mmCIF file of C-alpha atoms (C1' of nucleotides) in Angstrom:
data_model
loop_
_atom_site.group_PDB
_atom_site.id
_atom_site.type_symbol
_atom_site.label_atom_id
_atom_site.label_comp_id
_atom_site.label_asym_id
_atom_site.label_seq_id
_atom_site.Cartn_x
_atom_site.Cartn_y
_atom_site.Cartn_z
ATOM 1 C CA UNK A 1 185.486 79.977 113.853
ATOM 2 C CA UNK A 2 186.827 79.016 116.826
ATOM 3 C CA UNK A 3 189.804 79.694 118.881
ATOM 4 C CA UNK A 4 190.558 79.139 122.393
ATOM 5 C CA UNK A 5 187.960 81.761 124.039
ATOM 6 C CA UNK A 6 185.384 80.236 121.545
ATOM 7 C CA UNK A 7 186.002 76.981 122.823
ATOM 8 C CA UNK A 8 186.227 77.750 126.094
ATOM 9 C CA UNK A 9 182.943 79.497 125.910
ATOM 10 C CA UNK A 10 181.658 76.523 124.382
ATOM 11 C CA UNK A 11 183.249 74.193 127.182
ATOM 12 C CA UNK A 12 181.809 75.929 129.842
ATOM 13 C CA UNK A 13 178.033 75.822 128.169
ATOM 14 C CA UNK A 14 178.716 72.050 127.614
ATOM 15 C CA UNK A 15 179.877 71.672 131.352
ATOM 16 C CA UNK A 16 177.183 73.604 132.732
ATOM 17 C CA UNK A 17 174.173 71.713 130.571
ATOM 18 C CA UNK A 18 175.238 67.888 130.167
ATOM 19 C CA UNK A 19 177.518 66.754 132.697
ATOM 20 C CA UNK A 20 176.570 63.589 134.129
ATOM 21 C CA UNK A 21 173.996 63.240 131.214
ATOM 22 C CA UNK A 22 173.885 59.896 129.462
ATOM 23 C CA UNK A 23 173.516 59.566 126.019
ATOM 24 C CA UNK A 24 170.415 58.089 124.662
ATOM 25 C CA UNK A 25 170.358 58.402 120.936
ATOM 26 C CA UNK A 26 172.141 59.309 118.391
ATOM 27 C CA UNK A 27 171.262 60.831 114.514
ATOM 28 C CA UNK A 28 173.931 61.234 111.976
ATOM 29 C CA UNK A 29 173.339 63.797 109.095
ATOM 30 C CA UNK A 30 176.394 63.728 107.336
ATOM 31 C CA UNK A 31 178.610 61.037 108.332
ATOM 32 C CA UNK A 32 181.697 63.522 106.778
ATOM 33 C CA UNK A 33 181.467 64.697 110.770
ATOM 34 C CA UNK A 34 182.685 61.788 112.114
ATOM 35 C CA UNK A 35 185.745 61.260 109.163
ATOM 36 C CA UNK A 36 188.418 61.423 112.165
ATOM 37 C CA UNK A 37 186.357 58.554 113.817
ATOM 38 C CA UNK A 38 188.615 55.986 111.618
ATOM 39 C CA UNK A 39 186.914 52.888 112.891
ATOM 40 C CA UNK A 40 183.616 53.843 111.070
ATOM 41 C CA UNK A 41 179.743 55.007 112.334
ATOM 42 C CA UNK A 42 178.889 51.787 113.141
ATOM 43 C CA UNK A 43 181.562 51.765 116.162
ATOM 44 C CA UNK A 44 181.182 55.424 116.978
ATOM 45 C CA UNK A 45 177.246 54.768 117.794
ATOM 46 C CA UNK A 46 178.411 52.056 119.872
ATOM 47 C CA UNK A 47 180.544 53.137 121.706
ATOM 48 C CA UNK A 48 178.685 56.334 122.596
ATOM 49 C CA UNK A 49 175.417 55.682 123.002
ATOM 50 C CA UNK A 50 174.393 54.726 126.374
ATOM 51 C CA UNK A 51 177.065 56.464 127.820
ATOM 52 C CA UNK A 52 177.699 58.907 130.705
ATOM 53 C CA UNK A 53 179.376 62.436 130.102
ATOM 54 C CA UNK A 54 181.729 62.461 133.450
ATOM 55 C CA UNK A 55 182.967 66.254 132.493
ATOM 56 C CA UNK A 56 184.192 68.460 130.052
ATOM 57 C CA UNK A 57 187.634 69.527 129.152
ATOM 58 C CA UNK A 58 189.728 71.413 126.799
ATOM 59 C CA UNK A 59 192.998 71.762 126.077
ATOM 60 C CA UNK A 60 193.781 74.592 123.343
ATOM 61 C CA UNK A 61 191.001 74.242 120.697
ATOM 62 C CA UNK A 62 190.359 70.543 121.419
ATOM 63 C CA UNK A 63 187.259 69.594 123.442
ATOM 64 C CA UNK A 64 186.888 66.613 124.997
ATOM 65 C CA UNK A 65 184.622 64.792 127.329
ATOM 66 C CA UNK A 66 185.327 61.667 129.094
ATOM 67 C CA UNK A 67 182.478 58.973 129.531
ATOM 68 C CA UNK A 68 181.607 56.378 131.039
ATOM 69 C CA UNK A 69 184.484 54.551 133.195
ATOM 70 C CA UNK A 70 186.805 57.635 132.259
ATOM 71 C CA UNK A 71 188.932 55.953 129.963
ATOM 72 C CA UNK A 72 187.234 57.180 126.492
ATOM 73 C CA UNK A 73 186.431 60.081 125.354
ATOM 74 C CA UNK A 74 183.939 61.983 123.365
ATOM 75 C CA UNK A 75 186.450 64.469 121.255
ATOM 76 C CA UNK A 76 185.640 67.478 119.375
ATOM 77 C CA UNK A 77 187.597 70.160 117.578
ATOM 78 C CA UNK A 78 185.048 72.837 115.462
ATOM 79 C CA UNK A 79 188.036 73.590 112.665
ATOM 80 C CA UNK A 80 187.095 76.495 110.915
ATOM 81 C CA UNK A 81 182.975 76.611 111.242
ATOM 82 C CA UNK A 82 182.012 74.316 113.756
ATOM 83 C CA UNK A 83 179.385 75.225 116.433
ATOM 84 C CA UNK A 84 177.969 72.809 119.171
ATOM 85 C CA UNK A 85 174.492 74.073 119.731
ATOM 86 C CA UNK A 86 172.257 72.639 122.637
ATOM 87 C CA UNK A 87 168.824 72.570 122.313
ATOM 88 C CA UNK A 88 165.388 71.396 123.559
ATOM 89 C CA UNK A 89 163.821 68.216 120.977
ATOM 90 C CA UNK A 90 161.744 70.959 120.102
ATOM 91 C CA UNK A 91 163.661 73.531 119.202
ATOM 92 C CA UNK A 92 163.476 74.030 115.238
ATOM 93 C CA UNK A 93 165.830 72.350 112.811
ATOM 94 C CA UNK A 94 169.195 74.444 113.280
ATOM 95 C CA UNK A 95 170.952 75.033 109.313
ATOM 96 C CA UNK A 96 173.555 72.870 108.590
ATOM 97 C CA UNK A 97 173.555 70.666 111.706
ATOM 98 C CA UNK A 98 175.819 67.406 111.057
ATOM 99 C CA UNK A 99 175.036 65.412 114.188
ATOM 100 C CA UNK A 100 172.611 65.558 116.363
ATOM 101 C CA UNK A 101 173.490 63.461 119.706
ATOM 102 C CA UNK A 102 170.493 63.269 122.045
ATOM 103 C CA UNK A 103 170.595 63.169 126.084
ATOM 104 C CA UNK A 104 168.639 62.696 129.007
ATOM 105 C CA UNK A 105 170.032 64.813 132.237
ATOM 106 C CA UNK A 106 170.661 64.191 135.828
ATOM 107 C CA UNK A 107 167.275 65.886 136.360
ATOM 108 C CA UNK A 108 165.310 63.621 133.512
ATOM 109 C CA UNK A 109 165.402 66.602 131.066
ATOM 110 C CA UNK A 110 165.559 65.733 127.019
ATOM 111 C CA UNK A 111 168.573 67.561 125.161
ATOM 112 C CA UNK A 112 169.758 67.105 121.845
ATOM 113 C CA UNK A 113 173.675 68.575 121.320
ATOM 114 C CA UNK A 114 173.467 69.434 117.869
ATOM 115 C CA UNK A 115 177.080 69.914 115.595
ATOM 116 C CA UNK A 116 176.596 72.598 113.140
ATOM 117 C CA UNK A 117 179.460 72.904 110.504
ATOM 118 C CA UNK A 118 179.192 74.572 107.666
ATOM 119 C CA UNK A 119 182.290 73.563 106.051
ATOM 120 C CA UNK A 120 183.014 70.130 107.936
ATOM 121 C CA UNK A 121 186.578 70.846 109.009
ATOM 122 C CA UNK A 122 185.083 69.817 112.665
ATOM 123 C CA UNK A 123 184.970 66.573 113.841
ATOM 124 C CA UNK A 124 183.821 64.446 116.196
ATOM 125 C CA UNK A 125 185.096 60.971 117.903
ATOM 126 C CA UNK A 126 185.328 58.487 120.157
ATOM 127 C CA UNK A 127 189.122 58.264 121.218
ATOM 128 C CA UNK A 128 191.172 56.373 123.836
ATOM 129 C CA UNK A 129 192.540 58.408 126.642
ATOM 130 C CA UNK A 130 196.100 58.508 127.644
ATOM 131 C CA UNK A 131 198.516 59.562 130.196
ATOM 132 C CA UNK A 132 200.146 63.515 129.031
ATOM 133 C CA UNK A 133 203.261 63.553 128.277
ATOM 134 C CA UNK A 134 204.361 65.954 130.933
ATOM 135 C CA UNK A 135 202.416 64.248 133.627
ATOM 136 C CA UNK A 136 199.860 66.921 134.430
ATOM 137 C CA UNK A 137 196.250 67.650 133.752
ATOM 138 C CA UNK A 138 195.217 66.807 130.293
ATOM 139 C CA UNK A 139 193.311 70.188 130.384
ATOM 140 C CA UNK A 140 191.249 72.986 132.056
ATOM 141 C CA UNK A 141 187.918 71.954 133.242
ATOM 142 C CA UNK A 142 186.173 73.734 135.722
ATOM 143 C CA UNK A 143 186.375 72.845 139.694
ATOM 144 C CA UNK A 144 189.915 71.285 140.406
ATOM 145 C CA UNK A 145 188.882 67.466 141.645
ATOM 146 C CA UNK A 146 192.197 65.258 142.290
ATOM 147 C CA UNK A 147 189.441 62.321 142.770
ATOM 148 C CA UNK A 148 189.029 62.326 139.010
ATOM 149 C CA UNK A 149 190.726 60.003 137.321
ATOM 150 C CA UNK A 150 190.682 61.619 134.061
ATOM 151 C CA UNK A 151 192.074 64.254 135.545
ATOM 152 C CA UNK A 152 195.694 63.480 134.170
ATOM 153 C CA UNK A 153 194.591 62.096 131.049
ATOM 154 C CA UNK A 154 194.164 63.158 127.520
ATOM 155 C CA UNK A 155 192.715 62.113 124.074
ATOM 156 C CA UNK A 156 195.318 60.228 122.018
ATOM 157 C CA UNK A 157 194.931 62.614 119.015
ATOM 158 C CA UNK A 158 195.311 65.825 121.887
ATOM 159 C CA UNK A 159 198.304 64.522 122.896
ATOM 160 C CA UNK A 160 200.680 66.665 120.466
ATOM 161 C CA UNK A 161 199.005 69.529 121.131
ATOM 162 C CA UNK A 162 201.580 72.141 123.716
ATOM 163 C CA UNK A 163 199.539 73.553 126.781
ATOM 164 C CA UNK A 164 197.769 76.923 126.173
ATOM 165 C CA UNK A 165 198.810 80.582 128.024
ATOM 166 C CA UNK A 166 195.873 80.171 130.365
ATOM 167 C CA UNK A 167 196.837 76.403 131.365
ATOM 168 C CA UNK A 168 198.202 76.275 134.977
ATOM 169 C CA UNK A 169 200.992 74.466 134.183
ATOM 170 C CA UNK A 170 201.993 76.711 130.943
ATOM 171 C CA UNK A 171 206.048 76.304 130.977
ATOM 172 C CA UNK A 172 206.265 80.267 129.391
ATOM 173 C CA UNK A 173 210.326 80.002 130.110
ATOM 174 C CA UNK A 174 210.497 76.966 127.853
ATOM 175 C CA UNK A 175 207.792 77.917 125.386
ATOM 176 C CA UNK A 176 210.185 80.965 125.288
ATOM 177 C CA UNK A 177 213.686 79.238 124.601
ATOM 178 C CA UNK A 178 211.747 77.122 121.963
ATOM 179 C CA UNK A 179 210.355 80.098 120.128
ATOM 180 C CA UNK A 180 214.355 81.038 119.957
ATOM 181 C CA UNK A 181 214.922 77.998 118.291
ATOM 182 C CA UNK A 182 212.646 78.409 115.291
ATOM 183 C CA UNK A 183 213.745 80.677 112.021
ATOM 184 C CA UNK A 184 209.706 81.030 111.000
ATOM 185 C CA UNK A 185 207.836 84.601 111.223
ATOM 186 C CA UNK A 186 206.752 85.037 114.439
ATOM 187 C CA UNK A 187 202.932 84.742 113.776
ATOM 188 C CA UNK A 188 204.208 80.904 112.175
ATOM 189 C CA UNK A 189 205.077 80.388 115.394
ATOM 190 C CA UNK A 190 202.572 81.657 117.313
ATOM 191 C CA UNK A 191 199.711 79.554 115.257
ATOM 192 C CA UNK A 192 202.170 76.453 115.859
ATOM 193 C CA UNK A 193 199.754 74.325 118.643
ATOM 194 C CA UNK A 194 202.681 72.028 118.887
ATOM 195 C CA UNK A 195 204.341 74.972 120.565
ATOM 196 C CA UNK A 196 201.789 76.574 122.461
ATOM 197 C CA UNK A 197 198.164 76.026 121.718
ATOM 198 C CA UNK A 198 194.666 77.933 121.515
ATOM 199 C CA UNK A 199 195.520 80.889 119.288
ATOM 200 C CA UNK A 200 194.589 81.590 115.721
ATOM 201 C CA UNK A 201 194.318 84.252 113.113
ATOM 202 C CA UNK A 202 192.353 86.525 115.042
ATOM 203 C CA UNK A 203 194.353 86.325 118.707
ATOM 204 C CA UNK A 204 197.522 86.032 116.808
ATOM 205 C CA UNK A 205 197.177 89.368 115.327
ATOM 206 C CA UNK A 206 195.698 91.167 118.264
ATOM 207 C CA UNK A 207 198.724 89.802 120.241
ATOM 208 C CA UNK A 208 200.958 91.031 117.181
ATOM 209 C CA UNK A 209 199.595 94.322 116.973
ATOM 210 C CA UNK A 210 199.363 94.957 120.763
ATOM 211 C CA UNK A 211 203.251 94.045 121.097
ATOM 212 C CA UNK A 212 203.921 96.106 118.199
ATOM 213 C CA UNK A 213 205.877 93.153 116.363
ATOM 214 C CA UNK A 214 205.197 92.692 112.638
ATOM 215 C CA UNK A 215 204.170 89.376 111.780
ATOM 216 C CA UNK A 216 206.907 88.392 109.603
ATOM 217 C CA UNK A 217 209.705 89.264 112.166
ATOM 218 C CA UNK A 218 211.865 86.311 112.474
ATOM 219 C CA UNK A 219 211.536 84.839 116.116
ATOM 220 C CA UNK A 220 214.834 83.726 116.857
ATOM 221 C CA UNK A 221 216.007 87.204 116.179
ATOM 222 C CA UNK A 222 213.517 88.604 118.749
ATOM 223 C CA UNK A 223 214.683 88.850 122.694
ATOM 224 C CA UNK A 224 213.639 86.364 125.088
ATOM 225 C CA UNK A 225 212.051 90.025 127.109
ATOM 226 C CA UNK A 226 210.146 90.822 124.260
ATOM 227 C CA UNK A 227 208.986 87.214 124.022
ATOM 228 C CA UNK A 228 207.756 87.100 127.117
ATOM 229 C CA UNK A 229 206.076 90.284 126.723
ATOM 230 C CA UNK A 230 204.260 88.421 124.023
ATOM 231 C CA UNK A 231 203.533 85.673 125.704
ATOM 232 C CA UNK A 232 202.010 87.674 128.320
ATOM 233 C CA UNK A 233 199.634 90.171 126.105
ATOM 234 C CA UNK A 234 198.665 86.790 124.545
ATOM 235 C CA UNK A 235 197.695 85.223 127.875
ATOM 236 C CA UNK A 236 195.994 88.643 128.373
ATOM 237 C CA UNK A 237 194.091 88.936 125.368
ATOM 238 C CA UNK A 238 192.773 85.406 125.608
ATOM 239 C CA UNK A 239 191.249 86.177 129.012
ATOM 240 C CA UNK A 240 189.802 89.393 127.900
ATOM 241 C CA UNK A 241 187.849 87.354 125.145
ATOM 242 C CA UNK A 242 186.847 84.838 127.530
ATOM 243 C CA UNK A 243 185.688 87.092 129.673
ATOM 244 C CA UNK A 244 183.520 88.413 126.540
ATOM 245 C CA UNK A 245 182.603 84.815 125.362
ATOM 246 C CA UNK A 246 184.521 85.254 122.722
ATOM 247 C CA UNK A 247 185.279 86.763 118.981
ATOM 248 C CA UNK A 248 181.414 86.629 116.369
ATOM 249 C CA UNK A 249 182.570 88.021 113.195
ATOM 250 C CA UNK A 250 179.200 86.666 111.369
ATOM 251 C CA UNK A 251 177.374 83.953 111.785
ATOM 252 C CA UNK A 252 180.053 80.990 112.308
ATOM 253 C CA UNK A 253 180.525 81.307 115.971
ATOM 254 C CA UNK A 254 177.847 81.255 118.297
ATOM 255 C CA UNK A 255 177.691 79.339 121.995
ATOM 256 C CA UNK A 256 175.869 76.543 123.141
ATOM 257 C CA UNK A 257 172.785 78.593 123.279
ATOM 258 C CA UNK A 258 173.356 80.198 119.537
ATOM 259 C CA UNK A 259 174.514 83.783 121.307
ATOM 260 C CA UNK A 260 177.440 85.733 119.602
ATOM 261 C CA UNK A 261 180.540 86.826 121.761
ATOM 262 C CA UNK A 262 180.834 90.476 122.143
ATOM 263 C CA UNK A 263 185.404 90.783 121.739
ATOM 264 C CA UNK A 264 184.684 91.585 118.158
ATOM 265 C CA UNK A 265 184.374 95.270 120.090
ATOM 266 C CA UNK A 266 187.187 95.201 121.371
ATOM 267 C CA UNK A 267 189.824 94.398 118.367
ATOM 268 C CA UNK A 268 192.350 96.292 117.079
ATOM 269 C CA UNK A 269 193.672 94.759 114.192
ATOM 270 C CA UNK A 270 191.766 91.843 113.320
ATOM 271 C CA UNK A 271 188.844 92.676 110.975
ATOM 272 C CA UNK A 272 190.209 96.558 111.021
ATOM 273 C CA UNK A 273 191.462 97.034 107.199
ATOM 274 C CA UNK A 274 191.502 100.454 106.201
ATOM 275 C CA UNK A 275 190.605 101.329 109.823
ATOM 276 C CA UNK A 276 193.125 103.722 111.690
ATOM 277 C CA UNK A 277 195.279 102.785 113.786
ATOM 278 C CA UNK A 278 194.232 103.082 117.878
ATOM 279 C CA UNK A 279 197.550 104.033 118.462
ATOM 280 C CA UNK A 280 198.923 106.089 115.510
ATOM 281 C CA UNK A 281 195.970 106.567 113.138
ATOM 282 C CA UNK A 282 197.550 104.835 110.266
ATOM 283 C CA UNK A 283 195.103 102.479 108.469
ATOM 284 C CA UNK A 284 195.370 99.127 109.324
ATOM 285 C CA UNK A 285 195.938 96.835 106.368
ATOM 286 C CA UNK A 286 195.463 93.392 105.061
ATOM 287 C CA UNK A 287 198.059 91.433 103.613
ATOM 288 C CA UNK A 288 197.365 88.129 102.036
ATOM 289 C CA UNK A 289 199.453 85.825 104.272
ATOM 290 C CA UNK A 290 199.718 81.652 104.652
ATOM 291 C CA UNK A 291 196.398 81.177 102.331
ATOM 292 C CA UNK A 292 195.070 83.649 104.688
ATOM 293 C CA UNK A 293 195.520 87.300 105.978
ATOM 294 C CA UNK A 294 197.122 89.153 108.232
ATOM 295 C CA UNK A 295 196.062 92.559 110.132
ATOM 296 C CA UNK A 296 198.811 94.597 111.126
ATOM 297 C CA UNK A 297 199.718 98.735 111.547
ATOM 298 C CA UNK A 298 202.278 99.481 108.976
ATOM 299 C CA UNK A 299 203.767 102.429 111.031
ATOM 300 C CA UNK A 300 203.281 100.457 114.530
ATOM 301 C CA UNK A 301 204.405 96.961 113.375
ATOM 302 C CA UNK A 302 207.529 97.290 111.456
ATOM 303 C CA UNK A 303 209.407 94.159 109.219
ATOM 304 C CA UNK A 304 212.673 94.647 111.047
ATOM 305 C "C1'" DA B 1 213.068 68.379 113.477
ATOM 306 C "C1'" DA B 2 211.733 72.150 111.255
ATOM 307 C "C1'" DC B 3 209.728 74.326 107.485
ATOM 308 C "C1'" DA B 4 206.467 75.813 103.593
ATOM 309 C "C1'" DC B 5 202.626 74.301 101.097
ATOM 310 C "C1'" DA B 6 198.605 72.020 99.444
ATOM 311 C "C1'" DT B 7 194.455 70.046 100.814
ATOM 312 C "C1'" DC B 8 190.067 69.045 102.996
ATOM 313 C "C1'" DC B 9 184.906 71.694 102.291
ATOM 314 C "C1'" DT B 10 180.532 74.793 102.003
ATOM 315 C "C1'" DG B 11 178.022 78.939 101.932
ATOM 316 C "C1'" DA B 12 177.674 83.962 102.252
ATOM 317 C "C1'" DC B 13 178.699 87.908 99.999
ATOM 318 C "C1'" DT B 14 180.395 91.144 96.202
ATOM 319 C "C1'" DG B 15 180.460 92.986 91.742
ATOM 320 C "C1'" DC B 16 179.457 92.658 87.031
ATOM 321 C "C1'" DT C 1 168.642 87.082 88.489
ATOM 322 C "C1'" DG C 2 172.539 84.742 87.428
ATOM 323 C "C1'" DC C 3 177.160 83.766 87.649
ATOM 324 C "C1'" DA C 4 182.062 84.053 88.714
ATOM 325 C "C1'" DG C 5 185.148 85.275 92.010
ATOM 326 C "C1'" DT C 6 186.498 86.086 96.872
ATOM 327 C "C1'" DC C 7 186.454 85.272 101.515
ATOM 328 C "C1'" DA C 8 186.301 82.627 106.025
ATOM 329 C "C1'" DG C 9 188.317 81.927 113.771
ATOM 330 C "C1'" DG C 10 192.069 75.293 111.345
ATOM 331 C "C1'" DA C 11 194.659 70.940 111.299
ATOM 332 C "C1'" DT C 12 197.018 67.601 108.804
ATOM 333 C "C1'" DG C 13 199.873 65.148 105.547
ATOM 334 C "C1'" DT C 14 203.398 65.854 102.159
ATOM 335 C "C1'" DG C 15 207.966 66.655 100.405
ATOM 336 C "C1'" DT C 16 212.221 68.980 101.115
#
DNA sequence: AACACATCCTGACTGC
DNA sequence: TGCAGTCAGGATGTGT
């Protein structure tokens, strides 16, 4: 599903339903969830249940959300189908739901958080939190606090992934000169999250097609302008599906109440095969790419 | 370090 | 209806 308007989406629902909600159960349906939890169930239970979710941040696609005394860290990343669904104890049995974590509120309300993957490239974990390497704040959560101490913290296995074009603190100069550095495609690059982080397929060729640079264009033959023109229809596009709650192609992405985004509307590329072109009326076209595909104008988006 | 690939999985959908 | 084939918003470990 999921890239960085997904998640954020998600984040926010999270935020706004269970922070400062303990955890007060805990029901594991397929214990393939939890596979990047290395020291076992057993441990994750334990170290989760009975805690306190202080808040909830993301960095890219990871999600995280710090409990307790702030040095741990519930972590989750939805991979390709992952949804985190939150629901009343009532509310039927949601398809393909992997864990099911229950809380109780700051008000005394009963919520389950339910992890729906259908094809378990999600996970979920308990993880140590750790100073970033640049010093700054782990991630975007909402309401700035300096009193949190998590604030400059991050999950151990978060802490290779670059900061993402909305992140305060995105370094677009040096995300730039880095770019000129590698002899990759340019959508390679752009679907690096070592490099910069939170876009995937479907952002990556939006951003592509909007620049009007074909996907296989090397990037250290591209000029640092047109790299920061990039850069900045990527942080554009990103906010624009934010502001939409995201990209629901079918039934894999859905927010924390089980709603679809509405972007889908708004793409030009992604999705768009045989579709014209919005600027030149070609048909858009497919091409199978990285185990994967790639959108792209053949008349807009040329190789060289 | 950087790069290209294979791999982890399931289910929905298409066409015969 | 059944069955084979295709497709899917990602990250990671591997060998070079």
């Amino acid at each position: 599903m999921p890239e960085l308007p997904e998640v954020e989406t998600v984040r926010a629902g999270l935020a706004k339903s269970i922070t400062n909600a303990t955890v007060t159960g805990l029901r594991i349906h397929d214990p393939r969830s939890l596979k990047r939890h290395l020291s076992g169930v057993q441990d994750f239970q334990k170290k989760l249940v009975g805690s306190k979710v202080l808040d909830v941040v993301r960095r890219g696609k990871f999600l995280w959300l710090p409990l307790g005394g702030g040095t741990t860290a519930l972590v989750g990343h939805l991979g390709m189908s992952g949804q985190m669904l939150v629901r009343t104890p009532e509310f039927p049995e949601d398809k393909l739901n992997r864990v099911t974590i229950e809380f109780e509120t700051k008000a005394g309300e009963a919520l389950e958080l339910r992890f729906v993957d259908q094809r378990i490239f999600g996970s979920l974990a308990i993880d140590d939190l750790t100073q970033t390497r640049d010093g700054g704040a782990g991630g975007f959560s909402a309401g700035k606090n300096r009193d949190k101490p998590w604030e400059n913290l991050i999950p151990i296995s978060a802490s290779h992934i670059a900061r993402d074009p909305l992140d305060e603190a995105f370094d677009k100069k040096a995300v730039i000169e880095k770019i000129r550095n590698r002899k990759s495609g340019i959508k390679r690059v752009l679907l690096d999250q070592n490099l910069l982080s939170g876009i995937g397929n479907i952002y990556a060729d939006e951003s592509l097609w909007l620049a009007k640079l074909h996907f296989d264009r090397l990037a250290d033959g591209i000029s640092r302008a047109k790299l920061g023109e990039l850069l900045d229809i990527s942080n554009q596009v990103l906010k624009a599906a934010v502001s939409q709650g995201g990209t629901s192609f079918d039934q894999q992405y859905k927010n924390v109440n089980g709603e679809s985004g509405f972007f889908s509307q708004q793409l030009y590329a992604y999705g768009q095969t045989d579709k014209p072109c919005a600027r030149c009326q070609s048909p858009i076209r497919r091409q199978a790419w990285a185990n994967r595909g790639s959108h792209f104008c053949p008349k807009c988006q040329r190789p060289s």
